[in-house]
Coordinates of C-alpha atoms in Angstrom, one line a residue:
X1 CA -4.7 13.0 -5.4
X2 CA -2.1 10.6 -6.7
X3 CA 0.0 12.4 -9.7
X4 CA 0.2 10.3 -12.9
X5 CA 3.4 10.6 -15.2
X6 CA 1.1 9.0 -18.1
X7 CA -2.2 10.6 -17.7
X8 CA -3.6 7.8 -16.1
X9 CA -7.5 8.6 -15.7
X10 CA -8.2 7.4 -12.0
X11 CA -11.8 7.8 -12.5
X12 CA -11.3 5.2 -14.6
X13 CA -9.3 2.9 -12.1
X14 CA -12.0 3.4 -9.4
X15 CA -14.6 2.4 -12.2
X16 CA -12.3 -0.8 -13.5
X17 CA -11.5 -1.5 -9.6
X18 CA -15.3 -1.5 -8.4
X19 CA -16.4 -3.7 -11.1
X20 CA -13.4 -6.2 -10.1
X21 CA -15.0 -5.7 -6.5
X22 CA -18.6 -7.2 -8.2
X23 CA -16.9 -9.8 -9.5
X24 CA -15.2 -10.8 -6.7
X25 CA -18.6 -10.8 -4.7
X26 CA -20.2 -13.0 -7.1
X27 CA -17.2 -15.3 -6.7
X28 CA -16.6 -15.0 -3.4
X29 CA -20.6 -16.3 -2.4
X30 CA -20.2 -19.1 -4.2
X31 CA -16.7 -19.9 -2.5
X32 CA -18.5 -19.5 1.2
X33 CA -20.7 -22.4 0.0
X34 CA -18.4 -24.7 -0.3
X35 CA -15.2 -26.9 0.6
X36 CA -12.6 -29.5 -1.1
X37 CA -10.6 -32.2 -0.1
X38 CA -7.7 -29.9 -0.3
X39 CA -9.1 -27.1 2.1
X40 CA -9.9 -30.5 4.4
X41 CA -6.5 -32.1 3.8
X42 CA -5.1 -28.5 5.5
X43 CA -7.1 -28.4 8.3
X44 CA -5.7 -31.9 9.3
X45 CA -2.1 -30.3 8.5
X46 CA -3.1 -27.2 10.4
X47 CA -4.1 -29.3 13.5
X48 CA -0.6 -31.2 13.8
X49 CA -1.6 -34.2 11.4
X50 CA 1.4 -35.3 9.0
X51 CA 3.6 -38.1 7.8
X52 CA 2.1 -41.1 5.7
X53 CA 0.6 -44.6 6.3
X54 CA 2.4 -48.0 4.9
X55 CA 2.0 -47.5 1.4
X56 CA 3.4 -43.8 1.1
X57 CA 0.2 -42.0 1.4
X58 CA -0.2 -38.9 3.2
X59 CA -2.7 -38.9 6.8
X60 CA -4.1 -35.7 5.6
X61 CA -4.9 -37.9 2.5
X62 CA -6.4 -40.9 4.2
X63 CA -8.0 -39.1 7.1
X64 CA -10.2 -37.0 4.5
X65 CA -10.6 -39.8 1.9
X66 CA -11.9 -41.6 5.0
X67 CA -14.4 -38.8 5.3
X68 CA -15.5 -38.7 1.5
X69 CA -16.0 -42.2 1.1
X70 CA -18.8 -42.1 3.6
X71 CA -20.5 -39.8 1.6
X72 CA -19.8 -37.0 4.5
X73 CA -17.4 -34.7 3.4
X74 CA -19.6 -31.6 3.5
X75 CA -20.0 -32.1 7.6
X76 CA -16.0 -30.9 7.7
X77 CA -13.4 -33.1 8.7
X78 CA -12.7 -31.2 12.0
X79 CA -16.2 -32.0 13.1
X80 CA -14.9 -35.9 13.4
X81 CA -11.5 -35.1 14.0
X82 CA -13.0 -33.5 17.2
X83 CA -15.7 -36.2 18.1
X84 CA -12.4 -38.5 18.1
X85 CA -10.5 -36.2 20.3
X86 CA -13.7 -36.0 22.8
X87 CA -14.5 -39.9 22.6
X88 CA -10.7 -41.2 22.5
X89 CA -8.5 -38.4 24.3
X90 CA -5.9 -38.7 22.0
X91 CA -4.5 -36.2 19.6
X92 CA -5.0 -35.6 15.8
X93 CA -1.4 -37.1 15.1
X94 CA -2.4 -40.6 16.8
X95 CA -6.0 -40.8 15.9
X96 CA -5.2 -40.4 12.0
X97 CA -2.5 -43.3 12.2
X98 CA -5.2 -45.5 14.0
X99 CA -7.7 -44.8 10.6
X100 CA -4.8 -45.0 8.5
X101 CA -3.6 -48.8 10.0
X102 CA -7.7 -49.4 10.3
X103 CA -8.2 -49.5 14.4
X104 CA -10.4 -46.4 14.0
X105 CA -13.6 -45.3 11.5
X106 CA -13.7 -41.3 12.8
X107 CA -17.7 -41.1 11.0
X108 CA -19.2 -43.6 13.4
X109 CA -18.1 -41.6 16.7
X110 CA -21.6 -40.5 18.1
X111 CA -21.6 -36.7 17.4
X112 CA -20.8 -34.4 20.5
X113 CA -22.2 -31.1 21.5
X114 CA -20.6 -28.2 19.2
X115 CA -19.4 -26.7 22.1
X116 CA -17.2 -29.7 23.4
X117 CA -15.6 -30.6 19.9
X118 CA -14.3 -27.1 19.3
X119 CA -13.0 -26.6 23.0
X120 CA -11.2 -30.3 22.1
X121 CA -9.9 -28.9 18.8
X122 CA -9.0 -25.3 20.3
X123 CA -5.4 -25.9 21.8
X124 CA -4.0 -27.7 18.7
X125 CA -5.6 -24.7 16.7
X126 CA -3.8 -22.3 19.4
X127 CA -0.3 -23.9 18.9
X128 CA -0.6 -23.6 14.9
X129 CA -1.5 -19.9 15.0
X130 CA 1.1 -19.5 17.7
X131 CA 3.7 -21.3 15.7
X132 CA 2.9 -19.0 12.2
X133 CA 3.1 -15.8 14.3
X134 CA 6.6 -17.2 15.5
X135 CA 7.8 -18.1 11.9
X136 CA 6.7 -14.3 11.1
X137 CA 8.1 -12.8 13.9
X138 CA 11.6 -14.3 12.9
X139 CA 11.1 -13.0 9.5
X140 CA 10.4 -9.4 10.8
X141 CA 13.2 -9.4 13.1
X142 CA 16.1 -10.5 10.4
X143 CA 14.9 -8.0 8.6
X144 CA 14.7 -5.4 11.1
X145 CA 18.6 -6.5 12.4
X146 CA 20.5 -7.7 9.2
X147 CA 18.0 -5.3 6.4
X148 CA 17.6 -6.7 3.0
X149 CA 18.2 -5.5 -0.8
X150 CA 16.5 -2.9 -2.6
X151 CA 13.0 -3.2 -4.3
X152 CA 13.2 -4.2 -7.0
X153 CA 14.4 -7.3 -5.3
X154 CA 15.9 -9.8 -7.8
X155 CA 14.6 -12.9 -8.4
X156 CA 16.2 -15.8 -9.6
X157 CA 14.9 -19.5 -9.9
X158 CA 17.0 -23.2 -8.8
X159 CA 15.9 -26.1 -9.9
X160 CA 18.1 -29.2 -9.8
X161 CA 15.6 -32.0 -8.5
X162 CA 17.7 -32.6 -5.6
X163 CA 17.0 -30.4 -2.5
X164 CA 20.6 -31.0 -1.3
X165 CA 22.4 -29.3 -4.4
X166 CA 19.8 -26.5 -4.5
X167 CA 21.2 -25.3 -1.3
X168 CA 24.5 -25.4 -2.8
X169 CA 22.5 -23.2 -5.8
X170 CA 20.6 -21.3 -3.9
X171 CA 23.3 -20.4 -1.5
X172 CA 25.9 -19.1 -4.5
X173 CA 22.8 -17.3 -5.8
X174 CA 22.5 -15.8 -2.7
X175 CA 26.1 -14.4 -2.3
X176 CA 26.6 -13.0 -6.2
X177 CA 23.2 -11.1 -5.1
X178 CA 20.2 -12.7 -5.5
X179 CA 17.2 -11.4 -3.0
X180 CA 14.7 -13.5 -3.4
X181 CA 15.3 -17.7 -3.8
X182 CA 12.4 -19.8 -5.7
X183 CA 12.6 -23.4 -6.0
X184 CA 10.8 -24.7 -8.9
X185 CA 8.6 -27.7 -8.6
X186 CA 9.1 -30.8 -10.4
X187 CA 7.4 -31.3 -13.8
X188 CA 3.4 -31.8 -12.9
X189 CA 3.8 -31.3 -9.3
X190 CA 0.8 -29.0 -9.5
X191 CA -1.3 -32.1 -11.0
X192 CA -0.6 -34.4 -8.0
X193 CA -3.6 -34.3 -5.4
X194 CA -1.3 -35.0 -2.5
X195 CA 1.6 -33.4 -1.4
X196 CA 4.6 -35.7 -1.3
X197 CA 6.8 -36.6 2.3
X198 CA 10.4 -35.8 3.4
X199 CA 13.4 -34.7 1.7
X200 CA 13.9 -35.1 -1.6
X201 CA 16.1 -35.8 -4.2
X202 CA 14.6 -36.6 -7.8
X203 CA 12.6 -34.0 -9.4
X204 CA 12.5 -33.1 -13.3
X205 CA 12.6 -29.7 -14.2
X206 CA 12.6 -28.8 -10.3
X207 CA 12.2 -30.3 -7.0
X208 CA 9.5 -31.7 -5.2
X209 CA 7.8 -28.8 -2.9
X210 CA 7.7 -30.9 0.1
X211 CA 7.5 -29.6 4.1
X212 CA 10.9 -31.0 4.9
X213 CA 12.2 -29.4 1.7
X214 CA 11.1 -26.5 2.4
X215 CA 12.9 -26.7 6.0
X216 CA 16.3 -27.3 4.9
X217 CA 16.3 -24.6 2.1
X218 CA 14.8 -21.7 4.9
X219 CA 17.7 -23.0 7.6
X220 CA 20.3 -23.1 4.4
X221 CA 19.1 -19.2 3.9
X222 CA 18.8 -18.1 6.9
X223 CA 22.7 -19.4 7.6
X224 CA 23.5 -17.2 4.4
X225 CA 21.6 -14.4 5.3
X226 CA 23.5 -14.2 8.9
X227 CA 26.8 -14.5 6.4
X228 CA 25.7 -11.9 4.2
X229 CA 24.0 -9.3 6.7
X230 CA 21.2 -9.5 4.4
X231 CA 17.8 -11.2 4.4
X232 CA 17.1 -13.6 1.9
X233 CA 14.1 -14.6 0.9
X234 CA 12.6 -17.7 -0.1
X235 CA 9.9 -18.6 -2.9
X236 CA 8.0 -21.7 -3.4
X237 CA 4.4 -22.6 -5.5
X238 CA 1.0 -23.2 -3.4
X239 CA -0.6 -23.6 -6.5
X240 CA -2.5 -26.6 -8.0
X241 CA -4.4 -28.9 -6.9
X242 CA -2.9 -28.6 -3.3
X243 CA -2.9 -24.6 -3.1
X244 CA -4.3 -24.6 0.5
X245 CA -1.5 -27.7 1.8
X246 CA 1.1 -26.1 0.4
X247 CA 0.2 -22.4 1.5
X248 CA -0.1 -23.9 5.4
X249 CA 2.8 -26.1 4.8
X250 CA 5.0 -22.8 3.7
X251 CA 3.8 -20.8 6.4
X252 CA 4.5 -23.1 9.2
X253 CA 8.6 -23.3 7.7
X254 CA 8.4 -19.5 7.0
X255 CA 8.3 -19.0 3.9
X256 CA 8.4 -15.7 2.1
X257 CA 6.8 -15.6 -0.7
X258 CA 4.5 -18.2 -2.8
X259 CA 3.4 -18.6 -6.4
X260 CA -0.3 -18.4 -5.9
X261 CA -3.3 -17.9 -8.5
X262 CA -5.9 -20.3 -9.5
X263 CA -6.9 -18.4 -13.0
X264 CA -3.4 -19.6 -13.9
X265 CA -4.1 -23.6 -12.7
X266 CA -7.4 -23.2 -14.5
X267 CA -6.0 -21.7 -18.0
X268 CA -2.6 -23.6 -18.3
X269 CA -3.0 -26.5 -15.6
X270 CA -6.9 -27.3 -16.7
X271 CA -7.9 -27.8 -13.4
X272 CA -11.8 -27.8 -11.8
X273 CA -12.3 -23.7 -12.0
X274 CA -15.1 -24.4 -8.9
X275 CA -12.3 -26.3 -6.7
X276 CA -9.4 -24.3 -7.3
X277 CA -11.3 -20.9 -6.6
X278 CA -12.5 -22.6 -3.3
X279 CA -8.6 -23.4 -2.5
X280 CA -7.7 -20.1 -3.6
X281 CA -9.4 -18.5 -1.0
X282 CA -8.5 -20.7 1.8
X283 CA -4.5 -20.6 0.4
X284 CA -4.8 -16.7 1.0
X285 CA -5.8 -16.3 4.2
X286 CA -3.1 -18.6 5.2
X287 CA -0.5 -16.3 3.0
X288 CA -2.3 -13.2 4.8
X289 CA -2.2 -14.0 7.9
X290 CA 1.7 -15.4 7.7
X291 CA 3.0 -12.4 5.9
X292 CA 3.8 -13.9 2.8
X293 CA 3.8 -12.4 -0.4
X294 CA 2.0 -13.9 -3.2
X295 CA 2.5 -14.1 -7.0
X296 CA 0.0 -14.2 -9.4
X297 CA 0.3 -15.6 -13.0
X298 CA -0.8 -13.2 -15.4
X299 CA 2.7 -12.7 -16.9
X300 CA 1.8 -16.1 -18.4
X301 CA -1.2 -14.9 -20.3
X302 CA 1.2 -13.3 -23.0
X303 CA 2.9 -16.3 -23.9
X304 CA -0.6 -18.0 -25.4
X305 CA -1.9 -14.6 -26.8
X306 CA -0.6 -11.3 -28.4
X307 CA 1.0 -9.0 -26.6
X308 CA -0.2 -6.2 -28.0
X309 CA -3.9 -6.9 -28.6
X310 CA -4.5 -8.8 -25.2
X311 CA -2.8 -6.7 -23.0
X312 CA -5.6 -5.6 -21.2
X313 CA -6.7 -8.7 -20.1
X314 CA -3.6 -9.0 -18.0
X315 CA -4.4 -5.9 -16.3
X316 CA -8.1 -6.6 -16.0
X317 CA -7.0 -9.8 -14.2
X318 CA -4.4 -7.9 -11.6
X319 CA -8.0 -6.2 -11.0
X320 CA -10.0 -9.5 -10.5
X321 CA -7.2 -10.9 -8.4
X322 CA -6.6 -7.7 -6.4
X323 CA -10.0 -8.2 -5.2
X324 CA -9.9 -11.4 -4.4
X325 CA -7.2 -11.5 -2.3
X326 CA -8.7 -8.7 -0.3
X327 CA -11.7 -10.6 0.3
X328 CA -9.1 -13.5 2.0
X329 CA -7.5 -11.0 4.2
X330 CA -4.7 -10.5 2.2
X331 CA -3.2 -6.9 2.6
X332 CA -2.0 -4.8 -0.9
X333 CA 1.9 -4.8 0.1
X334 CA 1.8 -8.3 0.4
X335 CA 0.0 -8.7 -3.5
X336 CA 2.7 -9.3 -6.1
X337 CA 0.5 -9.0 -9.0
X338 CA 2.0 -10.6 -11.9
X339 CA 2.4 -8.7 -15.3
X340 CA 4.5 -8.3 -18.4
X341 CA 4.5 -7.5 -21.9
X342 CA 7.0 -9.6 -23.4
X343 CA 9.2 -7.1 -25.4
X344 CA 9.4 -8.6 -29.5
X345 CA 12.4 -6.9 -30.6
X346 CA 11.3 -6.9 -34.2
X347 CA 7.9 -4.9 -33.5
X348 CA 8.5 -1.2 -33.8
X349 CA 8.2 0.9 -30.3
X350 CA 8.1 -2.2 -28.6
X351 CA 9.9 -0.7 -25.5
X352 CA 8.1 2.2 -24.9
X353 CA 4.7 -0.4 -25.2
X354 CA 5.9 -2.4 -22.5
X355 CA 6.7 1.0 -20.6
X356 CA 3.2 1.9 -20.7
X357 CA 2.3 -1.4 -19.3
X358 CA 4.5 -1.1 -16.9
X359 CA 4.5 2.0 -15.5
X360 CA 0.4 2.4 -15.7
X361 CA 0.4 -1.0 -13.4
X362 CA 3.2 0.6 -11.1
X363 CA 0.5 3.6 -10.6
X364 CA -2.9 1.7 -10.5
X365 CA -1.5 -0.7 -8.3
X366 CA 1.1 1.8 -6.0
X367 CA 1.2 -0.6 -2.5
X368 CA 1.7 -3.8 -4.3
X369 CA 5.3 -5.4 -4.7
X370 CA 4.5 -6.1 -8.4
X371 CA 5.8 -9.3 -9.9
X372 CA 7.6 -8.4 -13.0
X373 CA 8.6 -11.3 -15.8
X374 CA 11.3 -11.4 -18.5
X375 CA 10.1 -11.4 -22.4
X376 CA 10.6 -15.1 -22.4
X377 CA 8.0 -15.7 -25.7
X378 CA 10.6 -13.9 -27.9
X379 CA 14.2 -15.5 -26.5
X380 CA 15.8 -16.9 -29.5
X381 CA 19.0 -18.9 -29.6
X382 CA 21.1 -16.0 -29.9
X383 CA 22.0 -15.3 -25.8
X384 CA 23.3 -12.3 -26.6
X385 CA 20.9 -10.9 -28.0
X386 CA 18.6 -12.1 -25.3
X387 CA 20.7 -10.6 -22.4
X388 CA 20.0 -7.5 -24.6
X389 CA 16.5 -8.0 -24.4
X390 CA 17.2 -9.0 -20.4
X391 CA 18.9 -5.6 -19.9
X392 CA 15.7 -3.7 -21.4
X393 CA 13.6 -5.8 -18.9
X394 CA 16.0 -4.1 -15.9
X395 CA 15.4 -0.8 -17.8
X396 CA 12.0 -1.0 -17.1
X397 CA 11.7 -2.3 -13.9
X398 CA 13.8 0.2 -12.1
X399 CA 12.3 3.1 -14.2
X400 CA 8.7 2.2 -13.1
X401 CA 9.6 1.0 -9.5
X402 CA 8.7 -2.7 -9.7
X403 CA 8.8 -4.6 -6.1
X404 CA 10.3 -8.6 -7.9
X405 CA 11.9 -8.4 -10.7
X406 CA 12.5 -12.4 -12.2
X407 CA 15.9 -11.9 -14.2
X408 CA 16.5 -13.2 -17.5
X409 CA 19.4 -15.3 -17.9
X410 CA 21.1 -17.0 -20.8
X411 CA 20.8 -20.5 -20.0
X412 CA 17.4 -19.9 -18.1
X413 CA 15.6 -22.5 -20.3
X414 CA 17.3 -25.5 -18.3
X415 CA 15.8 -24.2 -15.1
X416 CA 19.0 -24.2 -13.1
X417 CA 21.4 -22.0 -15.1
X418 CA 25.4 -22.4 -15.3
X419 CA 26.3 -20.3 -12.3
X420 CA 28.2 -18.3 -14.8
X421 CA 25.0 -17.2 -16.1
X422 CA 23.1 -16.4 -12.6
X423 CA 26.2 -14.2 -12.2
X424 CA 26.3 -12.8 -15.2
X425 CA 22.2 -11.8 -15.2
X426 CA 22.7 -10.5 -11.7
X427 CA 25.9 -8.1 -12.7
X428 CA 23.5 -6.7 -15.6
X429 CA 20.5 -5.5 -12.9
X430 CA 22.8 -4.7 -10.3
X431 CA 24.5 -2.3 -12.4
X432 CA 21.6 -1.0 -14.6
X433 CA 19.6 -0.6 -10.8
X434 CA 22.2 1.1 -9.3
X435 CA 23.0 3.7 -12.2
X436 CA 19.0 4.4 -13.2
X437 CA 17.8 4.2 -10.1
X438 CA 16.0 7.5 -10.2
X439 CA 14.6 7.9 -13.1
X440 CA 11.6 7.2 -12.4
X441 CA 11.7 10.7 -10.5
X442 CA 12.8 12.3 -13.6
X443 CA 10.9 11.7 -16.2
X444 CA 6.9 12.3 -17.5
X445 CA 5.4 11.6 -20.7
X446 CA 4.3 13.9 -23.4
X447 CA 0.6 14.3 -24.0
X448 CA -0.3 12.7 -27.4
X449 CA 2.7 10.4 -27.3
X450 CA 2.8 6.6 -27.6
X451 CA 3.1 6.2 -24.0
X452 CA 0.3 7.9 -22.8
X453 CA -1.9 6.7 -26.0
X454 CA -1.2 3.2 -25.3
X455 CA -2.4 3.5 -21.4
X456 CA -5.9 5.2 -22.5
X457 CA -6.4 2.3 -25.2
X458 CA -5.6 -0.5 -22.5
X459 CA -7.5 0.7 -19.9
X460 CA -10.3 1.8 -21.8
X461 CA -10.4 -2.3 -22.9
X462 CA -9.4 -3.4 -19.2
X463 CA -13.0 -1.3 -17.9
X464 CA -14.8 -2.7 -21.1
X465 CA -13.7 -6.2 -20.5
X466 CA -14.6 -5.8 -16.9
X467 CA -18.0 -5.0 -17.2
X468 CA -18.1 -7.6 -19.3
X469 CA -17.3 -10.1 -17.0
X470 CA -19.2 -8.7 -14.4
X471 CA -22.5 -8.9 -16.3
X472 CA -21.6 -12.9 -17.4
X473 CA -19.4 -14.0 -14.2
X474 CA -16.1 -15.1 -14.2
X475 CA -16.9 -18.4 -14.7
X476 CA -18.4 -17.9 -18.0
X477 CA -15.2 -15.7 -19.1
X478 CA -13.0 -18.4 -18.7
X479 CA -15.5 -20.5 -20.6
X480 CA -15.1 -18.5 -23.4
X481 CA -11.3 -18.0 -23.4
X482 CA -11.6 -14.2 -22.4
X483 CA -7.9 -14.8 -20.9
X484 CA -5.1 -16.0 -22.3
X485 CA -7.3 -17.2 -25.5
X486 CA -7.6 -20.9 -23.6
X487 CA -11.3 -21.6 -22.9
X488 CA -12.3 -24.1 -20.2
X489 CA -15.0 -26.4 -19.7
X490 CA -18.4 -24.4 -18.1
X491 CA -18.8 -24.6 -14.1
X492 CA -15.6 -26.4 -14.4
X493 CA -17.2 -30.0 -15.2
X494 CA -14.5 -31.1 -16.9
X495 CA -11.4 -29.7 -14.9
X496 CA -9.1 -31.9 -13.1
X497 CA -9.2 -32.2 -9.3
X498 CA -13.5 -33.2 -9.2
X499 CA -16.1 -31.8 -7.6
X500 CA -16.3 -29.2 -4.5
X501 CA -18.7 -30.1 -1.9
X502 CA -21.2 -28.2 0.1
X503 CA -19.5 -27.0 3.7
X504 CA -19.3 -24.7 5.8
X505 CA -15.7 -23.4 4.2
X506 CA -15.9 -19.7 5.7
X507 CA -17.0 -20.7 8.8
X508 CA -13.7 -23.0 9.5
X509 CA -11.6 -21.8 12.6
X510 CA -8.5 -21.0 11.1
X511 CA -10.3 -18.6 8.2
X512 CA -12.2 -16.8 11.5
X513 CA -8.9 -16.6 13.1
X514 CA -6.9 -15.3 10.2
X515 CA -9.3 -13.0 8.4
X516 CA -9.8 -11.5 12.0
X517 CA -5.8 -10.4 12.3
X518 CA -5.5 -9.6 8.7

């Protein structure tokens, strides 16, 4: 039996944990039901289709638009992609650009036997799954020749807007000691239901997440990584309303790790809560099966509700999306389950609150690289008193064994810090890592102090709130704002992205493939 320096009650963890399970059941048959233009859109991407027509617009876009407009997109667009293979002998790649320039209508191919489409289909399925295990493979073996940093591996963000100077960014990172790269998106990326083409070099507030974007920033670390003798990892977002797209597009550039949670697009991005759980699913088994490490978003939760009096639903979410992401294949070390407690310096105890927190996630949780997030909500003006409150943050996340820790940094507000500042925010959790880096070991809590106090009262809320949702569904919690105190419309009528469609989502090749190796 796992030892708890708080007094955690694990009878109470299995209890919490199996009514997450039920909830993720309940979800998880209505997300077999079902697919989206996005899960189709991959499947074209995962079967060599890409690049765009005349007017810009991506061929996943206008093969599965194609598909929708005749009423038909519940059949699955692999069902006419292979018809059109079978009837014309040509490849996905050429038979989307002969719908896309209007020499081809994919629905009125005579349907062929089950048996012939899928054999059609099977060797550009075979080359994909051949090409991800290949990306992985490369992953596993720099880190088995050149190592990498410690856990917890620092985190830092670039954002220019141009994909050219974020390699200069990423690579200075990089050398003053970051572990882990993430390139911010541009402003509404996760709003746009297509995923822009080719390198680019205008973004606001970040930079595009594009395929060829995410090339050149994976070669630019991999050449620093060979520098350094030290793998490098690199971040991007498959979430949105192309979580799926994204998710396949990352894995076939090897990618390391991906932003990835729909409660987060449904609470802060207002997006369809049926569609994005659909694409949820789908963008996981892709992450599972290629080794990347996901990020979930309940460190945001805090900055639209209190801290103290809500932070339960943060943990009863790390539950919900634990459970989830099992169902997709996803494996525990690879589930960086987002949490925080943003520290308010003026509130009394503050620290030891947010040690609770942590340290009771670090234990529930003990096989997941845990996602930890600076107190952004209370960052004033004053940056030195914020790389105060920065150097707390480290305090906590090497004491309570965190696996990402997302540094703090003066200028952090501007999304691509003076470099001054990277270095500066780097210096403070190297040094405070290095000098407290067993702690941890050292130190238990006193019965009937505020640590252990604070871990009964939030779990004994997480397992209430739980239950809760378990006896309404988690549809009808988000309705009613149960997280982050943002409600959203019922069945997601009024989210962005439309409707789902009836398919056969579960029974796609590449989920029976994936979930298998997972």
């Amino acid at each position: 039996m796992q030892k708890s320096k708080i007094g955690l009650d694990f009878g109470k963890v299995a209890r919490a944990r199996k009514t997450a399970a039920g909830i993720a059941a309940q979800t998880q048959k209505f997300e077999e039901r079902y697919t989206t233009v996005a899960v189709e859109r991959t499947l074209c991407r995962l079967v060599g289709v890409d690049g765009v027509n005349d007017a810009g617009v991506p061929l996943p876009n206008v093969l599965v638009d194609s598909v929708k407009e005749r009423g038909v997109l519940s059949e699955g667009v692999l069902f006419f992609l292979g018809n059109a293979i079978v009837e014309t002998g040509l490849p996905p790649q050429e038979i989307a650009e002969k719908v896309a320039a209007g020499k081809l209508e994919i629905t009125d191919i005579a349907p062929r036997e089950t048996a012939q489409t899928r054999a059609a289909l099977q060797p550009y399925i075979d080359a994909t799954v051949e090409h991800i295990k290949q990306r992985r493979a490369k992953r596993e073996n720099y880190i088995k020749t050149l190592g990498e940093g410690a856990q917890p591996y620092i985190y830092v963000i670039v954002a220019t807007g141009n994909i050219y100077e974020d390699v200069v960014q990423a690579q200075a990172a990089a050398r003053q000691g970051a572990d882990i790269i993430a390139v911010i998106r541009t402003t509404g990326q996760s709003l746009l239901d297509y995923v822009p083409y080719g390198a680019t070099t205008e973004g606001f507030g970040g930079t595009y997440a594009t395929q060829e974007n995410f090339r050149i920033m994976r070669r630019a670390l991999d050449e620093v990584s060979e520098e350094l003798g030290r793998y490098v990892r690199l971040c991007n977002y498959c979430s949105g309303l192309c979580m799926p797209e994204i998710a396949a597009m990352g894995a076939l550039e090897g990618l390391d790790v991906m932003l990835n949670d729909a409660l987060y697009g449904i609470l802060f991005r207002d997006i369809n809560m049926q569609r994005t759980l659909v694409d949820q699913f789908m963008s996981r088994v892709i992450n599972g099966f290629a080794g990347v490490i996901i990020n979930t978003g309940e460190d945001n939760y805090l900055t639209t509700a209190d801290a103290v009096e809500e932070a339960h639903t943060v943990l009863a979410s790390d539950f919900i999306n634990e459970q989830l992401a099992l169902l997709a294949g996803l494996p525990e070390e690879q589930m960086g389950l987002g949490h925080a407690f943003e520290i308010d310096p003026d509130l009394e105890n503050g620290f030891l609150l947010e040690l609770a927190q942590a340290q009771m996630t670090r234990e529930i949780f003990p096989r997941a690289p845990l996602k930890y997030m600076p107190p952004t909500k209370f960052m004033t003006g004053n940056i030195f008193k914020g790389h105060l409150q920065d150097a707390l943050f480290n305090v906590v996340g090497i004491w309570t064994g965190q696996g990402i820790q997302l540094l703090g940094m003066p200028t952090e507000a501007i999304h691509t810090p003076f470099m001054s500042d990277r270095y500066l925010a780097i210096e403070n959790a190297r040094y405070i890592f290095n000098n407290m880096r067993g702690i941890g070991d050292e130190v238990e809590f006193c019965e009937g102090g505020i640590v252990r106090r604070r871990v009964r009262e939030v779990l004994d809320k997480t397992v209430s709130l739980l239950e809760r949702i378990e006896g309404e569904g988690l549809f009808a919690a988000l309705e009613k704002g149960l997280f982050a105190d943002v409600k959203r419309a019922k069945d997601g009528g009024k989210g962005l992205g439309g409707v789902v469609a009836k398919g056969a989502n579960y029974c796609n090749p590449f989920i029976e493939i994936m979930i298998k190796v997972c």
